[in-house]
Coordinates of C-alpha atoms (C1' of nucleotides) in Angstrom, one line a residue:
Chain A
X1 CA 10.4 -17.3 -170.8
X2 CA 12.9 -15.0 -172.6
X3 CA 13.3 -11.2 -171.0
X4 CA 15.2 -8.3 -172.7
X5 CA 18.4 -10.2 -172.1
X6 CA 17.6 -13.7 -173.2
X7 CA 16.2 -12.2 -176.3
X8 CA 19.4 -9.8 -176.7
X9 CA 21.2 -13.0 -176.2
X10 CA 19.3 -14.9 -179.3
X11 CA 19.5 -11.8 -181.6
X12 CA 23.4 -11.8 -180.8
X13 CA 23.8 -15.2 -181.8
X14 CA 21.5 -15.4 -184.8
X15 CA 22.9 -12.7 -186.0
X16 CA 26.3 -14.0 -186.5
X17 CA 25.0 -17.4 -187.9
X18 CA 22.0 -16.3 -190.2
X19 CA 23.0 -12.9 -191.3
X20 CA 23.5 -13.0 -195.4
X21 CA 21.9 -16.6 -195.9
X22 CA 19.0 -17.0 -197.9
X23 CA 16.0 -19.1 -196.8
X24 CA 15.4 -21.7 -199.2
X25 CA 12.6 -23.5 -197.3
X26 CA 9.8 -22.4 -194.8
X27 CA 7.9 -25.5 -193.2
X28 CA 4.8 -24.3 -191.1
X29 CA 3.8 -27.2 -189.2
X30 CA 1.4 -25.2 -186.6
X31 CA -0.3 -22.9 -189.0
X32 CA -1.8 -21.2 -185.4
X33 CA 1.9 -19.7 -185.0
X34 CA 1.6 -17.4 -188.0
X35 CA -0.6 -14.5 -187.4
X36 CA -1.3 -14.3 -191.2
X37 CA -1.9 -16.3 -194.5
X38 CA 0.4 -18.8 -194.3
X39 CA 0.9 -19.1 -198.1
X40 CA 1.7 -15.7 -197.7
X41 CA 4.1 -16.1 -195.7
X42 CA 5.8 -18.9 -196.7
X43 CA 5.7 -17.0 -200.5
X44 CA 7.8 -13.7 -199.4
X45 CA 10.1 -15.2 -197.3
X46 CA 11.3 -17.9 -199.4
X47 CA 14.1 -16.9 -201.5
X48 CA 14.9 -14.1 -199.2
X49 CA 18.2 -13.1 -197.7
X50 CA 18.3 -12.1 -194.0
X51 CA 19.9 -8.5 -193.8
X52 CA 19.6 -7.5 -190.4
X53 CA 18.4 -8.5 -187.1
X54 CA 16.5 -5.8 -184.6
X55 CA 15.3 -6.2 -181.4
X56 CA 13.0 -3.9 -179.4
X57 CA 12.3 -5.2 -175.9
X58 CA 11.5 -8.6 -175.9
X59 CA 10.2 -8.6 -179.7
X60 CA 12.9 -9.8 -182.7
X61 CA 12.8 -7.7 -186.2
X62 CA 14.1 -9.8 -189.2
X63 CA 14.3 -7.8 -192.1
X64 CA 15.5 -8.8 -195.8
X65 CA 17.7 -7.6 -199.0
X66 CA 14.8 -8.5 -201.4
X67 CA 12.0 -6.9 -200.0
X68 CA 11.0 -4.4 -197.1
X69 CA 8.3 -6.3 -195.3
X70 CA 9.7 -7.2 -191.6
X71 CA 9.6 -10.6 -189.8
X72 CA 7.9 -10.4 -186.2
X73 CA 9.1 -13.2 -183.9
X74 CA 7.5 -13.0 -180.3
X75 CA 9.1 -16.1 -178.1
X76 CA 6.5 -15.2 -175.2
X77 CA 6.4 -17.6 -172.0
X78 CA 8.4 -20.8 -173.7
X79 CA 9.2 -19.8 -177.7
X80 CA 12.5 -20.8 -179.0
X81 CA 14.6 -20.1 -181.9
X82 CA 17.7 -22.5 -182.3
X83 CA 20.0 -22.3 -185.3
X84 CA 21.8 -25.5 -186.3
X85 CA 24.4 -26.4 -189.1
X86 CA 24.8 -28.6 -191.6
X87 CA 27.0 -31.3 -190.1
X88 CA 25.0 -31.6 -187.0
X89 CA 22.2 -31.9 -188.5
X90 CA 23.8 -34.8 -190.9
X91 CA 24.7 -36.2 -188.1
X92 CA 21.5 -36.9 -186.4
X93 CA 20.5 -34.0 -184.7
X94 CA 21.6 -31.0 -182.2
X95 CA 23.3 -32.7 -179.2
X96 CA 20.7 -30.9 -176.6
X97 CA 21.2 -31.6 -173.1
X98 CA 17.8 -32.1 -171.5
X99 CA 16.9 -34.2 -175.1
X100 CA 17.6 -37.4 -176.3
X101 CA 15.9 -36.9 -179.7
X102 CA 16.8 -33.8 -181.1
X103 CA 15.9 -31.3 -183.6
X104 CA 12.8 -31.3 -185.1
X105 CA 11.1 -32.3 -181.9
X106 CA 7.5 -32.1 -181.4
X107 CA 7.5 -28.4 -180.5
X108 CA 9.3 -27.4 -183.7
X109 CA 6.4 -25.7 -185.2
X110 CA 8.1 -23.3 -187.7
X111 CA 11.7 -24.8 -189.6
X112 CA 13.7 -22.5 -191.8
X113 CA 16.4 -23.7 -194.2
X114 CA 18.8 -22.0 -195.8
X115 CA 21.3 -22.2 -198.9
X116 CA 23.9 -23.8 -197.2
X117 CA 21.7 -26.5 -195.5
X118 CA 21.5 -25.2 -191.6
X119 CA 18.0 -24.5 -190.6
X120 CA 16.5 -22.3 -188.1
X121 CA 14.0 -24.0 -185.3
X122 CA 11.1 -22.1 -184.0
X123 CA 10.1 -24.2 -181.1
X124 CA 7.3 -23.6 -178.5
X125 CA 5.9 -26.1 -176.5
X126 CA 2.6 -23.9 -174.9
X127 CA 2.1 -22.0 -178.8
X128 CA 2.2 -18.1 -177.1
X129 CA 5.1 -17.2 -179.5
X130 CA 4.0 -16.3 -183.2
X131 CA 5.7 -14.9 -186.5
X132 CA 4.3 -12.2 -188.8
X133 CA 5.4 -10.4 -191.9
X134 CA 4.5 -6.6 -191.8
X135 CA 5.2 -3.7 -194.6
X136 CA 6.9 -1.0 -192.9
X137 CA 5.0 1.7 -191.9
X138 CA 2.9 -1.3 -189.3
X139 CA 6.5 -1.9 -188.2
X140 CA 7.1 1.5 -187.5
X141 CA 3.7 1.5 -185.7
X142 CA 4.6 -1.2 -183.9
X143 CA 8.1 -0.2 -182.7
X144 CA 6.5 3.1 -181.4
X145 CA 4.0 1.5 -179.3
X146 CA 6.3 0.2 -177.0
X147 CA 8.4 2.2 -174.5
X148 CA 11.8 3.1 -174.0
X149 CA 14.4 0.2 -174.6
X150 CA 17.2 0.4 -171.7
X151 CA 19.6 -1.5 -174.0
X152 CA 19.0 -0.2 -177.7
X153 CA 18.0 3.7 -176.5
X154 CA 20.0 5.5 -174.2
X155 CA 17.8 5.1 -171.2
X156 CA 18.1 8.5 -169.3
X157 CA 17.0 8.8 -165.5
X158 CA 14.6 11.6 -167.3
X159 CA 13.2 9.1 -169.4
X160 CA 12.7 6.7 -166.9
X161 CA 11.0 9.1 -164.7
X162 CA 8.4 9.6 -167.1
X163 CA 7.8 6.9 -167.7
X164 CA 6.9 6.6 -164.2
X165 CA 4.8 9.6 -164.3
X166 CA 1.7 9.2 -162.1
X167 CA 1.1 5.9 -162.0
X168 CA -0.3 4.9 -158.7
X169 CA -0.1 1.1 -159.6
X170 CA 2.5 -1.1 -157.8
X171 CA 6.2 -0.1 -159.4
X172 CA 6.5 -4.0 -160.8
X173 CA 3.4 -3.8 -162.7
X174 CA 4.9 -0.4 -164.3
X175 CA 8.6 -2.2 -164.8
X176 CA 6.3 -4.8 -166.5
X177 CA 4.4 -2.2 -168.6
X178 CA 6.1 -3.3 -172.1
X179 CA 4.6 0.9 -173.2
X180 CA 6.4 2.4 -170.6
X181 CA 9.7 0.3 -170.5
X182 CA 10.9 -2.3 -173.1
X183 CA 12.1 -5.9 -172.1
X184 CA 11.5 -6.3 -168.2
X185 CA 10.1 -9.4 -167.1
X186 CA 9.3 -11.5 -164.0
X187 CA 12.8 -12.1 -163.2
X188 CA 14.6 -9.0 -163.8
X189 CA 11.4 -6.8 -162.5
X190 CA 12.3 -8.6 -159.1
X191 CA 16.0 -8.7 -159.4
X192 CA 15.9 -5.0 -160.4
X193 CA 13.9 -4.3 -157.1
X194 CA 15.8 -6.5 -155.1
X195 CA 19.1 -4.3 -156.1
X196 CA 17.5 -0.7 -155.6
X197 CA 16.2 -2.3 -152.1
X198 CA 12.7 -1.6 -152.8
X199 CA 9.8 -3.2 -152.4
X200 CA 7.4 -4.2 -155.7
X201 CA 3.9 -3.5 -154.2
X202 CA 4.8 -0.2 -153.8
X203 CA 3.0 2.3 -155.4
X204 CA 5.1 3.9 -158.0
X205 CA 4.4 7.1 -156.9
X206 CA 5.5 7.0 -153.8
X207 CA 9.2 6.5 -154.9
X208 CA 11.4 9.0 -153.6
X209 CA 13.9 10.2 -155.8
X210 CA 16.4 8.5 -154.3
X211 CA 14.8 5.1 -154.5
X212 CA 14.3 6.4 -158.5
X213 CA 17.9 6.4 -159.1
X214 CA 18.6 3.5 -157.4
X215 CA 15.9 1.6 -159.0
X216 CA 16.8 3.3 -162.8
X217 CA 20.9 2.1 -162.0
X218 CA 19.4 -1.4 -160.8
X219 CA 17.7 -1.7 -163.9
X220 CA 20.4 -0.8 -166.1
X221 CA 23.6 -3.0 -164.0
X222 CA 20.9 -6.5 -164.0
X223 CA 20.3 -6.4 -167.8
X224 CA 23.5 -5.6 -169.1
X225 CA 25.3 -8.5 -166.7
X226 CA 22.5 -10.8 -167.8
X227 CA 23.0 -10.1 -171.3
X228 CA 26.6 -10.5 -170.6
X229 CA 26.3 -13.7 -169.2
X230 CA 23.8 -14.9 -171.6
X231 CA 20.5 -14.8 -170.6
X232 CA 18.7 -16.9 -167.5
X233 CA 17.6 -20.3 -167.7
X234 CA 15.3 -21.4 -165.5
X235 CA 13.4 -23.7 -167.4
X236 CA 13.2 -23.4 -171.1
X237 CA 15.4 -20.7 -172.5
X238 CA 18.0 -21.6 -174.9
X239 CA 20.1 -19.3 -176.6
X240 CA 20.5 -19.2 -180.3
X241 CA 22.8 -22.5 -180.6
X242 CA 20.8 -24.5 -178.4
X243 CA 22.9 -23.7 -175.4
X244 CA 21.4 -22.6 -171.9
X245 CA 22.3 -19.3 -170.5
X246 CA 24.5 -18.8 -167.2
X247 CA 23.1 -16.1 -165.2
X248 CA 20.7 -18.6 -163.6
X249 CA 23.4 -19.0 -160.7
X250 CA 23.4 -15.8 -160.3
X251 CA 19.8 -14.3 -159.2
X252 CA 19.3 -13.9 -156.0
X253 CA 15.9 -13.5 -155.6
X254 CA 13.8 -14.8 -158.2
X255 CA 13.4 -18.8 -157.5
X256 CA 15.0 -18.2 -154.0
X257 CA 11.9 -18.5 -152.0
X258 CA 12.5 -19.9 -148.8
X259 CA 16.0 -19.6 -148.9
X260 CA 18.4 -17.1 -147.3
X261 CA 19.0 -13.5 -148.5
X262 CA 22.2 -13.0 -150.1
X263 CA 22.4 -9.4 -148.0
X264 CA 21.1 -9.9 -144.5
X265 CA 19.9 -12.8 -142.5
X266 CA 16.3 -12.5 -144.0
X267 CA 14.4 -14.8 -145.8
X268 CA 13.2 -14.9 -149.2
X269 CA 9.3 -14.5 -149.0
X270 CA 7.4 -15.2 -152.4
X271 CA 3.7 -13.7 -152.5
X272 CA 1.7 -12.1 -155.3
X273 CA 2.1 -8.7 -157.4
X274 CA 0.5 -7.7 -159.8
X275 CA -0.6 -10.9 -160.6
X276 CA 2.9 -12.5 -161.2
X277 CA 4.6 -14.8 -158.5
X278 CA 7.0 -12.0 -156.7
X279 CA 10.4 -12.6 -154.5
X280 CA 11.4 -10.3 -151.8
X281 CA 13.2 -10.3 -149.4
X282 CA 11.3 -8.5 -146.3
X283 CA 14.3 -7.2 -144.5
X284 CA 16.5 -5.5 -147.4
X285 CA 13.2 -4.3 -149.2
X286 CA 10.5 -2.9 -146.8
X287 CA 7.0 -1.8 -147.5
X288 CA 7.6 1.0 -145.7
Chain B
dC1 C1' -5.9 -37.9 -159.1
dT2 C1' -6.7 -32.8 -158.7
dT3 C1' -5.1 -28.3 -158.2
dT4 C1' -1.8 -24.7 -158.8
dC5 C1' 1.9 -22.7 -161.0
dT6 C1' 4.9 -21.1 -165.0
dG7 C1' 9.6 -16.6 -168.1
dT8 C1' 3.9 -13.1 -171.9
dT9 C1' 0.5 -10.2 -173.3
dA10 C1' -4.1 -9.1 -175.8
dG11 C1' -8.4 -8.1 -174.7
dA12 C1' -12.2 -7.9 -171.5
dA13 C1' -13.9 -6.3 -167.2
dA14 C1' -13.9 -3.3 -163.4
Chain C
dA1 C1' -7.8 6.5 -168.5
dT2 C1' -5.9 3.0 -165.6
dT3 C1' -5.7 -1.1 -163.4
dT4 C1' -6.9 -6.0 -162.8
dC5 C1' -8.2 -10.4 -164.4
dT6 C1' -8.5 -14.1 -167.7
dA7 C1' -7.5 -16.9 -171.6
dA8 C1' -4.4 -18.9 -175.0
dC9 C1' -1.4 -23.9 -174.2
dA10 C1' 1.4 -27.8 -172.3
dG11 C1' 3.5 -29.8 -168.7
dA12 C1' 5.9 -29.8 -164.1
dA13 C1' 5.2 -29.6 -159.2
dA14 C1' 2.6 -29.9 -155.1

DNA sequence: CTTTCTGTTAGAAA
DNA sequence: ATTTCTAACAGAAA
């Protein structure tokens, strides 16, 4: 579910709301969710005080005042994390839109609580999403793994070209290559292509520069106005209050199939790339 | 009812 | 080395 700017989105809000608190509680219902000892876990991070909140493509860094290991939270296809205060929660519950019953609900594998009686809700209803404490050279590791973040690093059209470098594989499964470029999904790798006019199969290689630059600006424009708007909900995201995000009206390819190109008077075509369902519209992005 | 699809990615296979 | 396929899971849609 949640891209670059769906996650940006949570880490924005969470860190405005959990920032300075101190976890008093850590209830592992699904002990499958940790990728560690859950006593462990449960042990360092109670009594902890959140400090800061990072975030390097789609993967959120918590780290604390009393100690230096790092919390991991991956949301992958349908993970949530949904902060809620004290008086909601005395009064029966978040007031969700698509639920009647609340917070917890059954895919509320992971509930935090802090001092002052708000608690954080790491939902996931198919269990891709997991947590993990790490010391901080495996953080470091980690970070460095992945490539270059168009939000958090500067995001040259150098960088992105090398990132490029070589790669004869279709261009979306590169823009989906989380160790060449940070944060790109489904949706945005399509919207990004849509933008820059080019069409995903393409070998990456066989980019002119032109078609580089556009592509490199198309990536840049569609993630900041998503994170601007808050993040895409097609299905499952919320962000960090329980609220959906509003840049679902505005894609204009992704979930379009069938339906008329916002450009010309082509029609959105879906097919497969690189293994992931794939809008284009045939007209404004040619094969070439 | 059965089959296919879904916003991710680790790991295996090619 | 790089690219492609599959599995992990639950549920919605066809």
């Amino acid at each position: 579910m949640p891209e670059l700017p769906e996650v940006e989105t949570i880490r924005r809000g969470l860190l405005t709301n959990i920032v300075g608190k101190t976890i008093t509680n850590v209830d592992v219902r699904k002990e499958r969710l940790v990728r560690m000892p859950v006593k462990q876990f449960q042990q360092t991070l109670q009594n902890s005080s959140v400090s800061d909140i990072e975030r390097r493509g789609k993967l959120l860094m918590f780290s604390f005042a009393e100690h230096d290991q790092t919390l991991l939270v991956h949301l992958k296809m349908t993970g949530q994390l949904i902060y809620v205060n004290k008086e909601i929660l005395v009064a029966g519950g978040h007031p969700w839109p698509s639920l009647t019953d609340g917070l917890p609900n059954k895919y509320s594998h992971i509930i935090f609580s802090f001092e002052d009686g708000s608690q954080l809700f790491f939902n996931d209803q198919r269990q891709f999403g997991y947590m993990q404490l790490v010391p901080p050279e495996e953080k470091d590791r980690i970070v460095a793994a992945y490539g270059v973040d168009p939000i958090v690093d500067e995001f040259s059209f150098e960088q992105f070209q090398e990132a490029l470098q070589g790669r004869t594989a279709p261009i979306k499964a590169v823009l989906l290559d989380q160790t060449r470029i940070a944060g790109i999904g489904n949706i945005y790798a399509d919207e990004a292509c849509f933008l820059a006019g080019i069409h995903p199969a393409r070998a990456a290689h066989t980019l002119s520069i032109e078609e580089l630059k556009r592509l490199h600006a198309a990536i840049s424009e569609i993630l900041r106005k998503a994170i601007k708007f808050g993040g895409t909900t097609f299905r499952d995201f919320r962000d960090a209050k329980g609220g959906k995000g509003n840049f679902t009206e505005l894609l204009v390819v992704y979930g379009r199939s069938k339906k008329a190109c916002v450009k010309c008077a082509g029609i959105i075509h879906k097919s497969k790339v690189a293994g992931r369902g794939t809008h284009v519209c045939l007209v404004c992005q040619p094969m070439k």
